[in-house]
PDB file of C-alpha atoms in Angstrom:
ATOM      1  CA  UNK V   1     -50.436  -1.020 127.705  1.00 39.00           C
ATOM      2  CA  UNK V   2     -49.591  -2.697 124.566  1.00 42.00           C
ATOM      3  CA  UNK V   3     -45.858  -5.235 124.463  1.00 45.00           C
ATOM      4  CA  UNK V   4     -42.845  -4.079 124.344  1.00 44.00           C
ATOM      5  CA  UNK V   5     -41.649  -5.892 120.647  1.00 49.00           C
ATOM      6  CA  UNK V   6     -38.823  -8.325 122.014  1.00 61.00           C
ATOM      7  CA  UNK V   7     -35.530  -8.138 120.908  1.00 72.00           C
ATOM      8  CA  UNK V   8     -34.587  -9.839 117.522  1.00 86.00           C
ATOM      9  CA  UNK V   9     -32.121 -13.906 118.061  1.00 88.00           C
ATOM     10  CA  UNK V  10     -28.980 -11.290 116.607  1.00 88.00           C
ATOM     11  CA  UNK V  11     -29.758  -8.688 119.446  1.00 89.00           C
ATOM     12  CA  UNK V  12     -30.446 -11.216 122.107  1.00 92.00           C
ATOM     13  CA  UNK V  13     -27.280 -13.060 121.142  1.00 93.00           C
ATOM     14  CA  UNK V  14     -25.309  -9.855 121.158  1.00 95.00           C
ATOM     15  CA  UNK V  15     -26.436  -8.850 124.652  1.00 96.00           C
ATOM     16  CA  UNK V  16     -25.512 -12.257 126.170  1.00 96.00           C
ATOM     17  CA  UNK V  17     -21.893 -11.838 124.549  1.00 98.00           C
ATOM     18  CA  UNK V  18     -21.099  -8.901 125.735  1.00 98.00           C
ATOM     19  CA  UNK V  19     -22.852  -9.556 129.359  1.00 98.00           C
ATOM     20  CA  UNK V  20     -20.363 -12.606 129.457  1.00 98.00           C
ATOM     21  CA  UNK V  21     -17.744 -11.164 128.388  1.00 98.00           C
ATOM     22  CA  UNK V  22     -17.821  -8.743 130.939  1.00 98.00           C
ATOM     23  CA  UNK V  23     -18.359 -11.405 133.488  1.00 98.00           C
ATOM     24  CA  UNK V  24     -14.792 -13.008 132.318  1.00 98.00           C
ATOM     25  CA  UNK V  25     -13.106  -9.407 132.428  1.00 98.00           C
ATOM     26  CA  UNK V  26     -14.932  -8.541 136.181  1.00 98.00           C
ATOM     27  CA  UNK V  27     -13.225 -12.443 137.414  1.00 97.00           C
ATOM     28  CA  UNK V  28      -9.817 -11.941 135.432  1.00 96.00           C
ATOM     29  CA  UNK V  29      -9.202  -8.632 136.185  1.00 96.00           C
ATOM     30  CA  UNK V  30     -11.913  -6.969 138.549  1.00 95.00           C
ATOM     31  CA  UNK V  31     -14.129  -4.163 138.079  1.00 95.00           C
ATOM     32  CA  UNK V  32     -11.615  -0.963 137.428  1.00 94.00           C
ATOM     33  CA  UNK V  33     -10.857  -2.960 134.382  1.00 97.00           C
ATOM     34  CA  UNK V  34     -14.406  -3.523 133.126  1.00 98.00           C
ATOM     35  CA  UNK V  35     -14.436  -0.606 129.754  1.00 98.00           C
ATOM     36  CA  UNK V  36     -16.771  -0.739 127.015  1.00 98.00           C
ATOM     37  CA  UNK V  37     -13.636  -0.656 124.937  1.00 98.00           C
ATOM     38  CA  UNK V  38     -12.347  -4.146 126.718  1.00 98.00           C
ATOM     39  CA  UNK V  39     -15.508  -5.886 126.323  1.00 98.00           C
ATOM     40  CA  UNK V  40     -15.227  -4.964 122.507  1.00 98.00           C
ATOM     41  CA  UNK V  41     -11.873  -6.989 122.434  1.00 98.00           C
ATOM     42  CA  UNK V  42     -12.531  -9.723 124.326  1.00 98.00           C
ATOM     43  CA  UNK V  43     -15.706 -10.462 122.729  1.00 98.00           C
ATOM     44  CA  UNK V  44     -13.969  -9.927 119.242  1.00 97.00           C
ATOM     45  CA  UNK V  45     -16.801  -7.225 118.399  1.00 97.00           C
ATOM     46  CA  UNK V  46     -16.072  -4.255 116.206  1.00 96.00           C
ATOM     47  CA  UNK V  47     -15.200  -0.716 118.480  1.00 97.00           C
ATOM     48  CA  UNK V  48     -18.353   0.361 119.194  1.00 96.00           C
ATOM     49  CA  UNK V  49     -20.284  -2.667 119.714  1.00 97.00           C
ATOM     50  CA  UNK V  50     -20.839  -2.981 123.399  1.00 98.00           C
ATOM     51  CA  UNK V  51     -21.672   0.896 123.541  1.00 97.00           C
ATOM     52  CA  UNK V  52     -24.731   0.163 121.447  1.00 96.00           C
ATOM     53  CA  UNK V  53     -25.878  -2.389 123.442  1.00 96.00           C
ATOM     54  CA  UNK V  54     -25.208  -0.485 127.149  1.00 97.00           C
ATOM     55  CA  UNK V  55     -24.323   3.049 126.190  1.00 96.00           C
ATOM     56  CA  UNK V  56     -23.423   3.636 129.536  1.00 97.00           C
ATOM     57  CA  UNK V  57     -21.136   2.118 132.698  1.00 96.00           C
ATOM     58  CA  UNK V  58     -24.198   1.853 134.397  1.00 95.00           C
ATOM     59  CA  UNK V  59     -26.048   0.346 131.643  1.00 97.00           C
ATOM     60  CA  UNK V  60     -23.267  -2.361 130.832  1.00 98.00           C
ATOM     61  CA  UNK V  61     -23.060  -3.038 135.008  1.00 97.00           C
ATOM     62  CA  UNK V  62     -27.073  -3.205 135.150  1.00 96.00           C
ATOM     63  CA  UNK V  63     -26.592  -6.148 131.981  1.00 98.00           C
ATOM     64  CA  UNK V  64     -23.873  -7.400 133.823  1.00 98.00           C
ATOM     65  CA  UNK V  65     -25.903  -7.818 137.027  1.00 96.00           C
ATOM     66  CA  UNK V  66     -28.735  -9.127 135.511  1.00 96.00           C
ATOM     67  CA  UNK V  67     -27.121 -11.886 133.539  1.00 96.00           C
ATOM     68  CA  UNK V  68     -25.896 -13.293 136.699  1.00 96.00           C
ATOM     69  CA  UNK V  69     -29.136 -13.271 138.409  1.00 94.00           C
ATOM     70  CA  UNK V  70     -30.457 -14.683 135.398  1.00 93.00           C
ATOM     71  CA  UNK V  71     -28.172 -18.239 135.723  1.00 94.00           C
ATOM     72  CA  UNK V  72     -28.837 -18.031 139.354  1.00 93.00           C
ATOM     73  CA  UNK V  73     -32.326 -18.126 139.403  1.00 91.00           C
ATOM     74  CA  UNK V  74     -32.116 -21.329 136.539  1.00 91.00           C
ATOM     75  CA  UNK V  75     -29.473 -23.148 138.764  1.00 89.00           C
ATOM     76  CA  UNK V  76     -31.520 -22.513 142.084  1.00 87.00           C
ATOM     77  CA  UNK V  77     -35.278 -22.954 139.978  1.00 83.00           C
ATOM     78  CA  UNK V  78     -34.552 -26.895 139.429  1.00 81.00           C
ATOM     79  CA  UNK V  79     -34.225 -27.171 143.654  1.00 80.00           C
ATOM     80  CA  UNK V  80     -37.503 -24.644 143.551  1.00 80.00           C
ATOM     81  CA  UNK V  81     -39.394 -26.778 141.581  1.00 81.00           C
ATOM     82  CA  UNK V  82     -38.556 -30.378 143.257  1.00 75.00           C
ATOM     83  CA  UNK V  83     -39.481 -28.677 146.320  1.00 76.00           C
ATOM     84  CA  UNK V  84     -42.571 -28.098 145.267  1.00 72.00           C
ATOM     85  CA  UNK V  85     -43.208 -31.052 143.115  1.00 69.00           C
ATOM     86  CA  UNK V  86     -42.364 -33.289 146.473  1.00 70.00           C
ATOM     87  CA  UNK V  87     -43.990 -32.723 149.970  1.00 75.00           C
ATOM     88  CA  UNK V  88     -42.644 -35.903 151.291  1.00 84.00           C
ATOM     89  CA  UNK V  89     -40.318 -35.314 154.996  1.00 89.00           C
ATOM     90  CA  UNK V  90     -36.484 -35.439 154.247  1.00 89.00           C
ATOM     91  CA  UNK V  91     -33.934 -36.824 156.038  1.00 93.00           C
ATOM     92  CA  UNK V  92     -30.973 -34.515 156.995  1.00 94.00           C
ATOM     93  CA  UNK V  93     -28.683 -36.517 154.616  1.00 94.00           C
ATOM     94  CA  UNK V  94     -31.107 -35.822 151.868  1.00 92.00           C
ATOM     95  CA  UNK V  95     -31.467 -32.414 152.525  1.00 93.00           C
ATOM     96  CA  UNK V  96     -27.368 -32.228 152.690  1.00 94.00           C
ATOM     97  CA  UNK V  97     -27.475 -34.010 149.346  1.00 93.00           C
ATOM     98  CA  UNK V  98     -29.463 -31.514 147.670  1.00 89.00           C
ATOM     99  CA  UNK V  99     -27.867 -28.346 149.410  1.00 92.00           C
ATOM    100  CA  UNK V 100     -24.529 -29.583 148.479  1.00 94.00           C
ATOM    101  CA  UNK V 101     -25.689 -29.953 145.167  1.00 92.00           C
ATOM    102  CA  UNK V 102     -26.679 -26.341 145.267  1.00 92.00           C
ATOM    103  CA  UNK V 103     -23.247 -24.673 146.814  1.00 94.00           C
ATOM    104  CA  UNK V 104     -21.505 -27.362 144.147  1.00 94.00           C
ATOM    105  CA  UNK V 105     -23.737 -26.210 140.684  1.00 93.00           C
ATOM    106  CA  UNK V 106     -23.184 -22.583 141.973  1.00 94.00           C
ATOM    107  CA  UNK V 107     -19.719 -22.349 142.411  1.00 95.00           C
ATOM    108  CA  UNK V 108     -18.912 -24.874 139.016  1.00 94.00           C
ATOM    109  CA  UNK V 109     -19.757 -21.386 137.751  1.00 95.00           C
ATOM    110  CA  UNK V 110     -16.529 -19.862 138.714  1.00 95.00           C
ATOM    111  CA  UNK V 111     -16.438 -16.245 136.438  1.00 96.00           C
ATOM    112  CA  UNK V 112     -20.202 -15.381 137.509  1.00 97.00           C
ATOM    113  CA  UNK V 113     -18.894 -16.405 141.206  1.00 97.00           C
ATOM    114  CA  UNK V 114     -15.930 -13.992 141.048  1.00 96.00           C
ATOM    115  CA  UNK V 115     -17.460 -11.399 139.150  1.00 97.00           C
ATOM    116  CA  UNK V 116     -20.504 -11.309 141.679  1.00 97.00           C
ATOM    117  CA  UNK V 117     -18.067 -11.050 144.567  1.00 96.00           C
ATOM    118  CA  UNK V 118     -15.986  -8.383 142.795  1.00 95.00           C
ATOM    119  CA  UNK V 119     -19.216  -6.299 141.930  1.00 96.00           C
ATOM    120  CA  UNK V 120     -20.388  -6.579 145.458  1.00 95.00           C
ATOM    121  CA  UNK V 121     -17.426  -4.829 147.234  1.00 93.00           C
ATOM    122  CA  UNK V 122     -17.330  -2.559 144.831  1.00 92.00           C
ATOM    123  CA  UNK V 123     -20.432  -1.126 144.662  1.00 92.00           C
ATOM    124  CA  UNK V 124     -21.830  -0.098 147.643  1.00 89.00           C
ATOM    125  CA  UNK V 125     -22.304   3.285 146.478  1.00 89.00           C
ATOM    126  CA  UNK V 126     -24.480   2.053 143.753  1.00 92.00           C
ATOM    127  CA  UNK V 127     -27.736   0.743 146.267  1.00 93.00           C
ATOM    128  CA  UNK V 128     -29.958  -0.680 143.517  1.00 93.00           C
ATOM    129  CA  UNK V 129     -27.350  -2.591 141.482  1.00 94.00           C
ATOM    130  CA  UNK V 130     -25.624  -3.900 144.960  1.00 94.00           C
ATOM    131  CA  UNK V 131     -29.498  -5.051 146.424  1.00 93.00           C
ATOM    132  CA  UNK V 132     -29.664  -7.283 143.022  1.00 92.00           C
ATOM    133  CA  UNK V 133     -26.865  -8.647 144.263  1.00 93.00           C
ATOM    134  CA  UNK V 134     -27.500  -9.529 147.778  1.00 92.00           C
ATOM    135  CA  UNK V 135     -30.113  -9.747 149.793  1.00 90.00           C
ATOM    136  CA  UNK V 136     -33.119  -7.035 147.228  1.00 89.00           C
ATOM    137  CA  UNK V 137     -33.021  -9.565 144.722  1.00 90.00           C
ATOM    138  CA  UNK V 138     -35.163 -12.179 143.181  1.00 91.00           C
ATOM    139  CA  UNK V 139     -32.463 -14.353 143.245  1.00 91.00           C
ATOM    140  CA  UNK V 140     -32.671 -13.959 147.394  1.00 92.00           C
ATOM    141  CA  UNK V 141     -36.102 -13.826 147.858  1.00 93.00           C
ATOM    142  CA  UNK V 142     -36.004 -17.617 146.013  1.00 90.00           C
ATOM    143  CA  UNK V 143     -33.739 -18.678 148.144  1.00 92.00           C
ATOM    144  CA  UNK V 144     -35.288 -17.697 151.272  1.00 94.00           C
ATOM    145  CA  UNK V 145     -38.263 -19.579 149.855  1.00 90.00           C
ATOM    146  CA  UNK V 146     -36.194 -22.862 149.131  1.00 90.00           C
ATOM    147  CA  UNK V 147     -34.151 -22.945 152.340  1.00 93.00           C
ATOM    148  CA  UNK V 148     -37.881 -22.421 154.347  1.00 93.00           C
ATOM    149  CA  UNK V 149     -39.196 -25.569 152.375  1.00 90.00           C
ATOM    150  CA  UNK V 150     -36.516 -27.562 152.630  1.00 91.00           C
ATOM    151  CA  UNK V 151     -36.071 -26.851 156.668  1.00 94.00           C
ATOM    152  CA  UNK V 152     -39.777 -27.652 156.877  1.00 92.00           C
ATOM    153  CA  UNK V 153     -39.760 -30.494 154.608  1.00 92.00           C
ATOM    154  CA  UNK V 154     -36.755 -31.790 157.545  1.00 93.00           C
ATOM    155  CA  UNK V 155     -38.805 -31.449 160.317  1.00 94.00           C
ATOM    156  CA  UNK V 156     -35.880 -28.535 161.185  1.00 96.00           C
ATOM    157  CA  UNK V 157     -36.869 -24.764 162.730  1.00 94.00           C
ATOM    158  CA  UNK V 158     -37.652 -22.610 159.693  1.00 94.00           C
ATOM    159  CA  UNK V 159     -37.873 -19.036 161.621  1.00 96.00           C
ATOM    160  CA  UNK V 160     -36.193 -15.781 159.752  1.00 96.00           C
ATOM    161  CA  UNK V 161     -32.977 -16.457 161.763  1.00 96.00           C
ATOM    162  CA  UNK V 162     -32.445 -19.848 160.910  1.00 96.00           C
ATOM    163  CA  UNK V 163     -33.488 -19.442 157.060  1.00 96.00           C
ATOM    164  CA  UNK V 164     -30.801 -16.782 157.229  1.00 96.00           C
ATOM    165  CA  UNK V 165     -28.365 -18.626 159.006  1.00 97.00           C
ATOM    166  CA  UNK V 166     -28.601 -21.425 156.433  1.00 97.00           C
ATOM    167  CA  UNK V 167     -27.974 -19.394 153.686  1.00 96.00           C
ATOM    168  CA  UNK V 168     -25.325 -17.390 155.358  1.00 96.00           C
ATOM    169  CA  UNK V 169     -23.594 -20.834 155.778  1.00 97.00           C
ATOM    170  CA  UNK V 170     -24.397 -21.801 152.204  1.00 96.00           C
ATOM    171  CA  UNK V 171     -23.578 -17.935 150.747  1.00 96.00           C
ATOM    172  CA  UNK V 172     -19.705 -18.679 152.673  1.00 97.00           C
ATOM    173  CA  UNK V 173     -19.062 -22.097 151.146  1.00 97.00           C
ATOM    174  CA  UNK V 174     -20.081 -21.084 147.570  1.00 96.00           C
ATOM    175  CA  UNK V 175     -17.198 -18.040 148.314  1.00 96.00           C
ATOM    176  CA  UNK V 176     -14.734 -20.678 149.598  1.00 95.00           C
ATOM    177  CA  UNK V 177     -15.055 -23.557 146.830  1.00 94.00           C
ATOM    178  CA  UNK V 178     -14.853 -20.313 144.502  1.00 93.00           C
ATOM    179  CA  UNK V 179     -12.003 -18.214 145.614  1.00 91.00           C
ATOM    180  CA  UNK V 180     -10.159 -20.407 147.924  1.00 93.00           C
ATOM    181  CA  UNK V 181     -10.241 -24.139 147.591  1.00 92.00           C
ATOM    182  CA  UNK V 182     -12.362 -25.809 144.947  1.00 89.00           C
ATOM    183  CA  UNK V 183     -12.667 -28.770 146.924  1.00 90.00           C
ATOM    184  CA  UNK V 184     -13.946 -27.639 149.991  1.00 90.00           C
ATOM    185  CA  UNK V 185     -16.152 -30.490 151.718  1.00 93.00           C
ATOM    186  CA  UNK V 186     -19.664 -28.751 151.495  1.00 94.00           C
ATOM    187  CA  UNK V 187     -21.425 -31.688 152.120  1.00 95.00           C
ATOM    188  CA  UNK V 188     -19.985 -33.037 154.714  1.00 96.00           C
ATOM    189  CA  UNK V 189     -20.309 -29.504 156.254  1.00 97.00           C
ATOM    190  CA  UNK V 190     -23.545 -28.487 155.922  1.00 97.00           C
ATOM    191  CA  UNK V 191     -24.478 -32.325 157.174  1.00 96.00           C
ATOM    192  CA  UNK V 192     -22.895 -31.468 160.341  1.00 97.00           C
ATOM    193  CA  UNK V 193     -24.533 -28.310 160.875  1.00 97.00           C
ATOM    194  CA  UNK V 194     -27.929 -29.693 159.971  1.00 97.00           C
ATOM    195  CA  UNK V 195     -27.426 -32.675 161.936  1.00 95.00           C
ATOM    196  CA  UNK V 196     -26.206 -30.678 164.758  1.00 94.00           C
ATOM    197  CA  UNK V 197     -29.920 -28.567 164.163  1.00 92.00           C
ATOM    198  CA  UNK V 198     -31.737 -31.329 164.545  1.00 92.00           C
ATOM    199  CA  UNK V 199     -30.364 -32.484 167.426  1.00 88.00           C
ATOM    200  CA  UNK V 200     -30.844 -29.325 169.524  1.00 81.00           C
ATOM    201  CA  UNK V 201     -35.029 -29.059 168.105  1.00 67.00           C
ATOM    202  CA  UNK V 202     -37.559 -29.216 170.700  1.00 51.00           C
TER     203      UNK V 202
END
């Protein structure tokens, strides 16, 4: 099956303006004030623009969606990829370190944060959009992957419930420093819950 042709630098760069300004309208205002129309004006296209590039709601959600995943999957690729390049054991203050890190880079990104949490109560009668979200997506399934790594690389238990755990923890203080209080102590807390891990291994 022969390449799709990819999408010209002017089409590209249109898509990612409209995808984030929809992001800022989804965190400003929330979702019942995400129109085509809106996007138009806040991204200082001509009426018309943003229907070109998703003709539909769905469409523009599905861009939305998958320009959030995209910066995810960058943010959470760099702790991927020192995983891998580095077997050596880690401490639990190194691990903290680098988790911190993680929950900090993630929720610097405040729109995507807001928009993500505004997309996810509000579309559970959408199934595929809301799995890309949560726990269908690439974005999970590479976390799952880190958060196994890095528990093995501590010498911590790495099971299905305690990968989940961790990120549960880790999914709850990216909402906090996001919605709530930006300086939330999320290394000090997940060193406290790792250290309290390690002290109850056999």
């Amino acid at each position: 099956m022969p390449d799709l042709p990819s999408r010209s630098p002017a089409a590209q760069h249109r898509r990612d303006l409209v995808a984030r300004s929809a992001i800022g309208i989804l965190a400003q205002d929330g979702v019942r004030a995400l129109t085509h129309r809106a996007v138009d004006a806040s991204a200082g296209l001509p009426p018309g623009s943003t229907s070109h590039v998703a003709r539909t709601r769905e469409a523009l959600l599905t861009l939305v969606v998958d320009a959030l995943a995209e910066s995810t999957l960058v943010d959470s690729g760099r702790v991927a990829t020192w995983l891998d390049d580095d077997s050596s054991p880690l401490s639990v203050e190194e691990l903290a370190d680098h988790l911190a890190g993680l929950v900090e880079t993630l929720a610097a990104r405040h729109d995507d944060m807001r928009a993500r949490y505004a997309l996810i109560i509000e579309l559970h009668d959408s199934p595929t959009l809301h799995a890309k979200l949560t726990t269908g997506s690439e974005v999970h399934a590479t976390a799952r992957r880190i958060a196994t790594a890095a528990l093995r690389r501590a010498g911590l238990p790495h099971a299905g419930s305690d990968v989940d755990e961790l990120l549960g923890l880790m999914e709850s203080l990216v909402f906090h420093r996001s919605a709530i209080d930006e300086q939330s102590p999320a290394h000090a807390i997940l060193h406290a819950y790792l250290r309290g891990r390690a002290s109850t291994r056999t």
